[in-house]
mmCIF file of C-alpha atoms in Angstrom:
data_model
loop_
_atom_site.group_PDB
_atom_site.id
_atom_site.type_symbol
_atom_site.label_atom_id
_atom_site.label_comp_id
_atom_site.label_asym_id
_atom_site.label_seq_id
_atom_site.Cartn_x
_atom_site.Cartn_y
_atom_site.Cartn_z
ATOM 1 C CA UNK K 1 -83.666 78.885 79.329
ATOM 2 C CA UNK K 2 -85.147 82.555 78.405
ATOM 3 C CA UNK K 3 -85.664 84.285 74.855
ATOM 4 C CA UNK K 4 -87.086 87.280 73.380
ATOM 5 C CA UNK K 5 -87.034 88.374 70.075
ATOM 6 C CA UNK K 6 -86.163 92.198 69.344
ATOM 7 C CA UNK K 7 -86.420 93.132 65.688
ATOM 8 C CA UNK K 8 -84.236 90.954 63.255
ATOM 9 C CA UNK K 9 -82.426 89.709 66.110
ATOM 10 C CA UNK K 10 -82.946 86.453 69.109
ATOM 11 C CA UNK K 11 -81.474 87.152 72.203
ATOM 12 C CA UNK K 12 -81.246 83.498 74.644
ATOM 13 C CA UNK K 13 -79.807 83.817 78.376
ATOM 14 C CA UNK K 14 -77.553 80.318 78.664
ATOM 15 C CA UNK K 15 -76.555 80.723 82.559
ATOM 16 C CA UNK K 16 -73.552 78.943 84.082
ATOM 17 C CA UNK K 17 -74.423 80.727 88.053
ATOM 18 C CA UNK K 18 -76.705 81.725 90.197
ATOM 19 C CA UNK K 19 -76.607 82.218 93.598
ATOM 20 C CA UNK K 20 -74.505 83.976 96.227
ATOM 21 C CA UNK K 21 -71.347 85.777 95.583
ATOM 22 C CA UNK K 22 -70.361 86.270 99.190
ATOM 23 C CA UNK K 23 -70.103 89.836 99.423
ATOM 24 C CA UNK K 24 -72.280 91.594 101.902
ATOM 25 C CA UNK K 25 -74.330 94.626 100.313
ATOM 26 C CA UNK K 26 -72.598 97.300 102.141
ATOM 27 C CA UNK K 27 -69.191 95.893 101.158
ATOM 28 C CA UNK K 28 -70.007 95.287 97.068
ATOM 29 C CA UNK K 29 -71.814 98.757 97.108
ATOM 30 C CA UNK K 30 -70.230 100.876 99.571
ATOM 31 C CA UNK K 31 -72.049 104.434 100.012
ATOM 32 C CA UNK K 32 -75.421 102.964 99.614
ATOM 33 C CA UNK K 33 -77.105 103.713 102.691
ATOM 34 C CA UNK K 34 -77.928 100.276 104.815
ATOM 35 C CA UNK K 35 -81.520 101.425 104.798
ATOM 36 C CA UNK K 36 -82.176 101.505 101.404
ATOM 37 C CA UNK K 37 -81.398 97.531 101.885
ATOM 38 C CA UNK K 38 -83.777 96.719 104.171
ATOM 39 C CA UNK K 39 -86.499 98.742 102.535
ATOM 40 C CA UNK K 40 -85.660 97.254 99.282
ATOM 41 C CA UNK K 41 -85.337 93.826 100.571
ATOM 42 C CA UNK K 42 -89.026 92.805 99.726
ATOM 43 C CA UNK K 43 -88.775 93.073 96.368
ATOM 44 C CA UNK K 44 -85.030 92.488 95.410
ATOM 45 C CA UNK K 45 -84.495 89.226 96.995
ATOM 46 C CA UNK K 46 -84.788 86.389 96.012
ATOM 47 C CA UNK K 47 -83.322 86.657 92.444
ATOM 48 C CA UNK K 48 -80.972 89.797 93.844
ATOM 49 C CA UNK K 49 -80.715 89.499 97.627
ATOM 50 C CA UNK K 50 -80.856 87.103 99.700
ATOM 51 C CA UNK K 51 -83.779 86.826 101.773
ATOM 52 C CA UNK K 52 -81.746 88.183 105.120
ATOM 53 C CA UNK K 53 -80.460 90.934 102.982
ATOM 54 C CA UNK K 54 -76.931 89.501 103.842
ATOM 55 C CA UNK K 55 -75.345 88.872 100.822
ATOM 56 C CA UNK K 56 -75.469 89.501 96.673
ATOM 57 C CA UNK K 57 -77.009 87.794 94.757
ATOM 58 C CA UNK K 58 -75.789 87.254 91.268
ATOM 59 C CA UNK K 59 -76.601 85.719 87.651
ATOM 60 C CA UNK K 60 -73.436 84.511 85.827
ATOM 61 C CA UNK K 61 -75.027 84.066 82.392
ATOM 62 C CA UNK K 62 -74.078 84.508 78.841
ATOM 63 C CA UNK K 63 -76.416 86.624 75.859
ATOM 64 C CA UNK K 64 -76.447 84.323 72.806
ATOM 65 C CA UNK K 65 -77.253 86.457 69.945
ATOM 66 C CA UNK K 66 -78.736 85.424 66.871
ATOM 67 C CA UNK K 67 -78.359 88.196 64.159
ATOM 68 C CA UNK K 68 -77.616 88.322 60.560
ATOM 69 C CA UNK K 69 -76.937 84.859 60.231
ATOM 70 C CA UNK K 70 -74.639 84.758 62.815
ATOM 71 C CA UNK K 71 -73.802 83.162 65.901
ATOM 72 C CA UNK K 72 -72.831 85.808 68.736
ATOM 73 C CA UNK K 73 -71.680 85.421 72.533
ATOM 74 C CA UNK K 74 -72.160 88.760 75.184
ATOM 75 C CA UNK K 75 -69.455 87.718 77.755
ATOM 76 C CA UNK K 76 -68.312 84.377 78.704
ATOM 77 C CA UNK K 77 -68.649 84.179 82.336
ATOM 78 C CA UNK K 78 -66.452 82.631 84.798
ATOM 79 C CA UNK K 79 -65.451 79.406 83.204
ATOM 80 C CA UNK K 80 -64.026 75.680 83.957
ATOM 81 C CA UNK K 81 -60.451 74.680 86.181
ATOM 82 C CA UNK K 82 -59.479 78.451 86.797
ATOM 83 C CA UNK K 83 -57.402 79.501 89.466
ATOM 84 C CA UNK K 84 -58.474 82.247 91.336
ATOM 85 C CA UNK K 85 -57.065 82.368 94.396
ATOM 86 C CA UNK K 86 -58.021 85.782 95.800
ATOM 87 C CA UNK K 87 -61.896 85.004 93.740
ATOM 88 C CA UNK K 88 -62.191 81.251 95.412
ATOM 89 C CA UNK K 89 -66.083 81.964 94.860
ATOM 90 C CA UNK K 90 -65.178 81.324 91.191
ATOM 91 C CA UNK K 91 -62.188 79.034 91.353
ATOM 92 C CA UNK K 92 -61.972 75.478 89.872
ATOM 93 C CA UNK K 93 -65.684 75.612 88.368
ATOM 94 C CA UNK K 94 -67.303 72.928 86.949
ATOM 95 C CA UNK K 95 -70.461 73.586 85.517
ATOM 96 C CA UNK K 96 -72.218 72.684 82.805
ATOM 97 C CA UNK K 97 -72.292 76.153 80.286
ATOM 98 C CA UNK K 98 -71.385 73.946 77.270
ATOM 99 C CA UNK K 99 -74.316 72.030 77.683
ATOM 100 C CA UNK K 100 -76.464 74.626 78.262
ATOM 101 C CA UNK K 101 -75.633 76.472 75.616
ATOM 102 C CA UNK K 102 -75.818 72.902 73.362
ATOM 103 C CA UNK K 103 -79.748 72.879 74.585
ATOM 104 C CA UNK K 104 -79.563 76.623 72.963
ATOM 105 C CA UNK K 105 -78.848 74.566 69.601
ATOM 106 C CA UNK K 106 -75.048 76.059 69.988
ATOM 107 C CA UNK K 107 -72.269 73.824 69.431
ATOM 108 C CA UNK K 108 -68.478 76.387 70.080
ATOM 109 C CA UNK K 109 -67.569 75.483 66.352
ATOM 110 C CA UNK K 110 -71.003 77.382 65.441
ATOM 111 C CA UNK K 111 -69.713 80.297 67.145
ATOM 112 C CA UNK K 112 -68.754 83.252 65.139
ATOM 113 C CA UNK K 113 -68.565 85.967 67.268
ATOM 114 C CA UNK K 114 -67.879 86.968 71.412
ATOM 115 C CA UNK K 115 -67.913 89.485 72.363
ATOM 116 C CA UNK K 116 -66.432 90.476 75.694
ATOM 117 C CA UNK K 117 -67.703 93.932 77.577
ATOM 118 C CA UNK K 118 -64.578 94.074 79.468
ATOM 119 C CA UNK K 119 -62.026 92.037 80.782
ATOM 120 C CA UNK K 120 -62.787 90.938 84.336
ATOM 121 C CA UNK K 121 -62.833 87.336 85.603
ATOM 122 C CA UNK K 122 -66.321 86.744 85.893
ATOM 123 C CA UNK K 123 -66.498 87.727 81.809
ATOM 124 C CA UNK K 124 -63.524 86.064 79.838
ATOM 125 C CA UNK K 125 -63.553 82.740 81.368
ATOM 126 C CA UNK K 126 -64.757 80.702 78.767
ATOM 127 C CA UNK K 127 -63.180 82.366 76.500
ATOM 128 C CA UNK K 128 -60.576 79.340 76.723
ATOM 129 C CA UNK K 129 -60.753 75.752 78.009
ATOM 130 C CA UNK K 130 -58.264 73.473 79.062
ATOM 131 C CA UNK K 131 -56.689 70.974 76.839
ATOM 132 C CA UNK K 132 -54.014 68.758 78.620
ATOM 133 C CA UNK K 133 -52.378 71.510 80.257
ATOM 134 C CA UNK K 134 -52.967 74.580 77.812
ATOM 135 C CA UNK K 135 -55.611 76.948 77.477
ATOM 136 C CA UNK K 136 -56.978 77.180 73.765
ATOM 137 C CA UNK K 137 -59.969 78.940 72.398
ATOM 138 C CA UNK K 138 -62.809 77.517 73.238
ATOM 139 C CA UNK K 139 -64.781 78.958 70.349
ATOM 140 C CA UNK K 140 -61.924 77.894 67.585
ATOM 141 C CA UNK K 141 -64.189 79.759 64.463
ATOM 142 C CA UNK K 142 -65.553 82.859 66.734
ATOM 143 C CA UNK K 143 -63.573 86.087 66.613
ATOM 144 C CA UNK K 144 -63.184 87.800 69.956
ATOM 145 C CA UNK K 145 -63.952 91.470 70.147
ATOM 146 C CA UNK K 146 -61.741 93.061 73.404
ATOM 147 C CA UNK K 147 -61.765 96.336 74.283
ATOM 148 C CA UNK K 148 -58.110 97.626 73.476
ATOM 149 C CA UNK K 149 -57.917 99.601 76.419
ATOM 150 C CA UNK K 150 -59.250 96.901 78.910
ATOM 151 C CA UNK K 151 -56.281 94.762 77.229
ATOM 152 C CA UNK K 152 -53.867 96.852 77.672
ATOM 153 C CA UNK K 153 -55.155 97.897 80.899
ATOM 154 C CA UNK K 154 -55.093 94.561 82.613
ATOM 155 C CA UNK K 155 -52.057 92.696 80.466
ATOM 156 C CA UNK K 156 -49.370 92.297 83.338
ATOM 157 C CA UNK K 157 -46.976 93.465 81.109
ATOM 158 C CA UNK K 158 -47.830 96.884 81.685
ATOM 159 C CA UNK K 159 -48.003 97.098 85.189
ATOM 160 C CA UNK K 160 -51.220 99.105 85.695
ATOM 161 C CA UNK K 161 -52.353 98.464 89.371
ATOM 162 C CA UNK K 162 -56.400 97.845 89.311
ATOM 163 C CA UNK K 163 -58.599 98.837 91.915
ATOM 164 C CA UNK K 164 -59.631 95.167 91.843
ATOM 165 C CA UNK K 165 -56.166 94.107 92.677
ATOM 166 C CA UNK K 166 -55.661 90.592 92.802
ATOM 167 C CA UNK K 167 -58.763 89.511 92.574
ATOM 168 C CA UNK K 168 -58.584 88.944 88.441
ATOM 169 C CA UNK K 169 -55.336 87.184 88.534
ATOM 170 C CA UNK K 170 -54.477 84.795 85.978
ATOM 171 C CA UNK K 171 -57.149 85.913 84.242
ATOM 172 C CA UNK K 172 -55.454 87.743 81.311
ATOM 173 C CA UNK K 173 -52.768 84.128 81.369
ATOM 174 C CA UNK K 174 -55.519 81.425 80.953
ATOM 175 C CA UNK K 175 -58.367 83.577 79.500
ATOM 176 C CA UNK K 176 -57.365 86.531 77.026
ATOM 177 C CA UNK K 177 -53.740 85.883 76.146
ATOM 178 C CA UNK K 178 -54.183 82.456 74.776
ATOM 179 C CA UNK K 179 -56.995 83.848 72.362
ATOM 180 C CA UNK K 180 -54.779 86.439 71.110
ATOM 181 C CA UNK K 181 -51.893 84.359 70.403
ATOM 182 C CA UNK K 182 -54.022 82.102 68.717
ATOM 183 C CA UNK K 183 -54.772 85.557 66.032
ATOM 184 C CA UNK K 184 -58.412 85.490 67.304
ATOM 185 C CA UNK K 185 -58.768 88.633 69.095
ATOM 186 C CA UNK K 186 -59.930 91.742 67.225
ATOM 187 C CA UNK K 187 -58.937 94.927 69.578
ATOM 188 C CA UNK K 188 -61.249 98.347 68.936
ATOM 189 C CA UNK K 189 -61.493 101.038 69.785
ATOM 190 C CA UNK K 190 -64.641 104.025 70.312
ATOM 191 C CA UNK K 191 -66.828 102.622 68.201
ATOM 192 C CA UNK K 192 -67.279 99.104 66.617
ATOM 193 C CA UNK K 193 -70.552 98.380 63.738
ATOM 194 C CA UNK K 194 -70.695 94.681 64.248
ATOM 195 C CA UNK K 195 -73.863 94.459 61.433
ATOM 196 C CA UNK K 196 -76.918 96.661 60.603
ATOM 197 C CA UNK K 197 -78.351 95.754 64.295
ATOM 198 C CA UNK K 198 -75.658 95.904 66.824
ATOM 199 C CA UNK K 199 -72.616 98.205 67.491
ATOM 200 C CA UNK K 200 -70.409 97.914 70.349
ATOM 201 C CA UNK K 201 -69.492 101.561 71.919
ATOM 202 C CA UNK K 202 -66.763 102.830 74.798
ATOM 203 C CA UNK K 203 -68.222 103.319 78.263
ATOM 204 C CA UNK K 204 -65.514 103.754 80.468
ATOM 205 C CA UNK K 205 -65.953 103.869 84.307
ATOM 206 C CA UNK K 206 -66.499 100.092 85.569
ATOM 207 C CA UNK K 207 -62.654 99.134 84.048
ATOM 208 C CA UNK K 208 -61.155 101.787 81.060
ATOM 209 C CA UNK K 209 -62.248 99.795 78.636
ATOM 210 C CA UNK K 210 -65.951 98.633 79.654
ATOM 211 C CA UNK K 211 -68.107 99.022 76.661
ATOM 212 C CA UNK K 212 -71.810 98.486 75.544
ATOM 213 C CA UNK K 213 -73.554 96.804 73.500
ATOM 214 C CA UNK K 214 -76.469 98.255 71.619
ATOM 215 C CA UNK K 215 -79.643 96.598 69.039
ATOM 216 C CA UNK K 216 -80.721 99.703 67.748
ATOM 217 C CA UNK K 217 -82.567 99.016 64.092
ATOM 218 C CA UNK K 218 -86.913 99.253 63.672
ATOM 219 C CA UNK K 219 -88.809 99.596 66.639
ATOM 220 C CA UNK K 220 -86.913 97.050 69.364
ATOM 221 C CA UNK K 221 -84.100 98.238 70.826
ATOM 222 C CA UNK K 222 -81.250 97.191 73.868
ATOM 223 C CA UNK K 223 -78.372 97.828 75.204
ATOM 224 C CA UNK K 224 -76.392 95.254 76.948
ATOM 225 C CA UNK K 225 -74.560 97.492 79.492
ATOM 226 C CA UNK K 226 -72.357 94.786 81.482
ATOM 227 C CA UNK K 227 -71.205 96.142 84.680
ATOM 228 C CA UNK K 228 -72.370 99.491 84.737
ATOM 229 C CA UNK K 229 -75.244 97.673 86.485
ATOM 230 C CA UNK K 230 -74.653 95.108 89.470
ATOM 231 C CA UNK K 231 -78.540 95.838 91.408
ATOM 232 C CA UNK K 232 -81.449 96.788 89.926
ATOM 233 C CA UNK K 233 -80.858 99.582 92.861
ATOM 234 C CA UNK K 234 -78.571 101.567 90.748
ATOM 235 C CA UNK K 235 -81.378 102.120 88.425
ATOM 236 C CA UNK K 236 -83.058 103.879 91.087
ATOM 237 C CA UNK K 237 -80.125 105.010 92.220
ATOM 238 C CA UNK K 238 -77.718 105.687 89.365
ATOM 239 C CA UNK K 239 -75.171 107.771 91.246
ATOM 240 C CA UNK K 240 -74.187 104.422 93.504
ATOM 241 C CA UNK K 241 -71.257 102.566 92.217
ATOM 242 C CA UNK K 242 -70.089 98.775 93.072
ATOM 243 C CA UNK K 243 -66.783 99.031 94.763
ATOM 244 C CA UNK K 244 -65.055 97.144 91.721
ATOM 245 C CA UNK K 245 -65.706 100.064 89.238
ATOM 246 C CA UNK K 246 -62.142 101.332 88.691
ATOM 247 C CA UNK K 247 -63.118 105.213 88.058
ATOM 248 C CA UNK K 248 -66.352 105.979 90.268
ATOM 249 C CA UNK K 249 -66.784 109.346 88.190
ATOM 250 C CA UNK K 250 -67.235 108.029 85.299
ATOM 251 C CA UNK K 251 -69.040 104.919 85.917
ATOM 252 C CA UNK K 252 -71.986 107.495 87.255
ATOM 253 C CA UNK K 253 -71.805 109.934 84.031
ATOM 254 C CA UNK K 254 -71.711 106.617 82.148
ATOM 255 C CA UNK K 255 -74.618 104.710 83.648
ATOM 256 C CA UNK K 256 -76.628 108.224 84.333
ATOM 257 C CA UNK K 257 -76.254 108.901 79.975
ATOM 258 C CA UNK K 258 -77.149 104.955 79.223
ATOM 259 C CA UNK K 259 -79.990 105.072 81.565
ATOM 260 C CA UNK K 260 -81.442 108.092 79.799
ATOM 261 C CA UNK K 261 -80.661 106.693 76.028
ATOM 262 C CA UNK K 262 -82.461 103.496 77.053
ATOM 263 C CA UNK K 263 -85.424 105.498 79.003
ATOM 264 C CA UNK K 264 -85.607 108.184 76.189
ATOM 265 C CA UNK K 265 -85.401 104.945 73.451
ATOM 266 C CA UNK K 266 -87.908 102.863 75.067
ATOM 267 C CA UNK K 267 -85.121 99.824 75.314
ATOM 268 C CA UNK K 268 -84.199 97.101 77.180
ATOM 269 C CA UNK K 269 -81.860 97.231 79.276
ATOM 270 C CA UNK K 270 -79.705 93.845 79.806
ATOM 271 C CA UNK K 271 -77.111 93.884 82.382
ATOM 272 C CA UNK K 272 -74.657 90.627 82.816
ATOM 273 C CA UNK K 273 -75.407 89.476 86.407
ATOM 274 C CA UNK K 274 -78.936 90.278 87.148
ATOM 275 C CA UNK K 275 -81.068 87.088 87.827
ATOM 276 C CA UNK K 276 -84.800 87.048 87.512
ATOM 277 C CA UNK K 277 -85.829 88.381 84.454
ATOM 278 C CA UNK K 278 -82.577 89.848 83.785
ATOM 279 C CA UNK K 279 -83.579 92.987 81.642
ATOM 280 C CA UNK K 280 -85.330 96.078 82.722
ATOM 281 C CA UNK K 281 -87.454 98.688 81.385
ATOM 282 C CA UNK K 282 -86.452 102.225 82.419
ATOM 283 C CA UNK K 283 -88.244 105.370 82.663
ATOM 284 C CA UNK K 284 -87.252 109.327 83.763
ATOM 285 C CA UNK K 285 -88.791 111.928 85.447
ATOM 286 C CA UNK K 286 -85.692 114.845 84.446
ATOM 287 C CA UNK K 287 -82.847 113.292 86.144
ATOM 288 C CA UNK K 288 -84.814 110.301 88.292
ATOM 289 C CA UNK K 289 -85.301 106.876 86.688
ATOM 290 C CA UNK K 290 -87.873 104.143 87.822
ATOM 291 C CA UNK K 291 -87.942 100.481 86.244
ATOM 292 C CA UNK K 292 -91.295 99.675 84.398
ATOM 293 C CA UNK K 293 -91.404 96.125 84.436
ATOM 294 C CA UNK K 294 -89.155 93.674 82.881
ATOM 295 C CA UNK K 295 -88.198 91.742 79.969
ATOM 296 C CA UNK K 296 -90.773 89.351 78.573
ATOM 297 C CA UNK K 297 -89.252 86.457 78.240
ATOM 298 C CA UNK K 298 -90.650 82.929 76.515
ATOM 299 C CA UNK K 299 -89.449 79.684 77.833
ATOM 300 C CA UNK K 300 -86.613 78.449 74.528
ATOM 301 C CA UNK K 301 -87.451 74.347 74.501
ATOM 302 C CA UNK K 302 -86.471 74.219 70.553
ATOM 303 C CA UNK K 303 -83.429 71.289 70.147
ATOM 304 C CA UNK K 304 -80.758 70.585 67.539
#
C-alpha cells in the first residue's frame, strides 16, 4: 500500500485488482498503430502491458484522501458478487478490498465522502455490498457524489444507448440506484467545491458526466482524472482515445486541456487504472507532452 503527502492532503492507494483485462491493446485503443505498442512495450511492461504486448494490464484501485478531517474515496472499483454477464472479467469477484481499506486505517463506517468520477462498471462497484438478497450502501455514513449527467445517462429509465452497450448491464441497478434510494447521493453539475483543498469539475468525453477531482492548494497540486487516461501512451499521444469513450472529440479536447493544466502547474496526474507508481509528472513542449517522472509514493505501514 502506497501513500503520498500533498500539502494538507494525504493520498493512499487502496488496491482491489491488478492484472490483465483480456483486451488487446489495439482493441482497447483502436487508433493507436501497432508499431507504437511494439516500440513502447519494453517500458510499458509489466505495469501497463503484458510482456508479450498482447493484453492490457490494469489496476483497479481507490484513492483514499484524508482532507480537513474527512475520509474521502475516489472511485470504488468493481465490487464483490456482482452479476456482470457482458463483462466476465468483473463478474462475481471475491476480493479483499475492504480488508485493504481497513489496513489503511479506515472502516466502511469511517468514510465521509465517496466520489464516483463516472458511473462505469469498474468505478462504482463497492458503492454497495450484498446484505442477504439486497444491495445496500457499503459506506453507510458517506455522501456519494455522482455527476448528474452520468446518473441520467446510465439510468435505464431514460433509454440511452451507450457505446459500452451491455457492458454496463446491471451496474445502475445494483451499484447506483440502491445508494440513491437510501438518500445518500448528491447529484452535482458543472463544478462542486468539496473543501478548501478539493474541487470537482465536469470533464465530459469519456462519458457525458465524466469528472475530475483537482487538489489545488499551496505548492502541491494533483488532478485525479478517472478514465481520461487508461495508459501512459495517452500522455505521449493525447489524441488517442480508448474504445470506451462516448464522445471521442470531447475526450481528446478534455484530455489535452487537463494535461496542459497539469504540466503548467506542476501537478501530479492520477489516472484511475495505472499500475506501478500510479501517478505521473507531466511536462509539455507546445502541444506535445512527456512523462517527467512518477509519483514518489512511500510504503504505508500505519495500523489502527
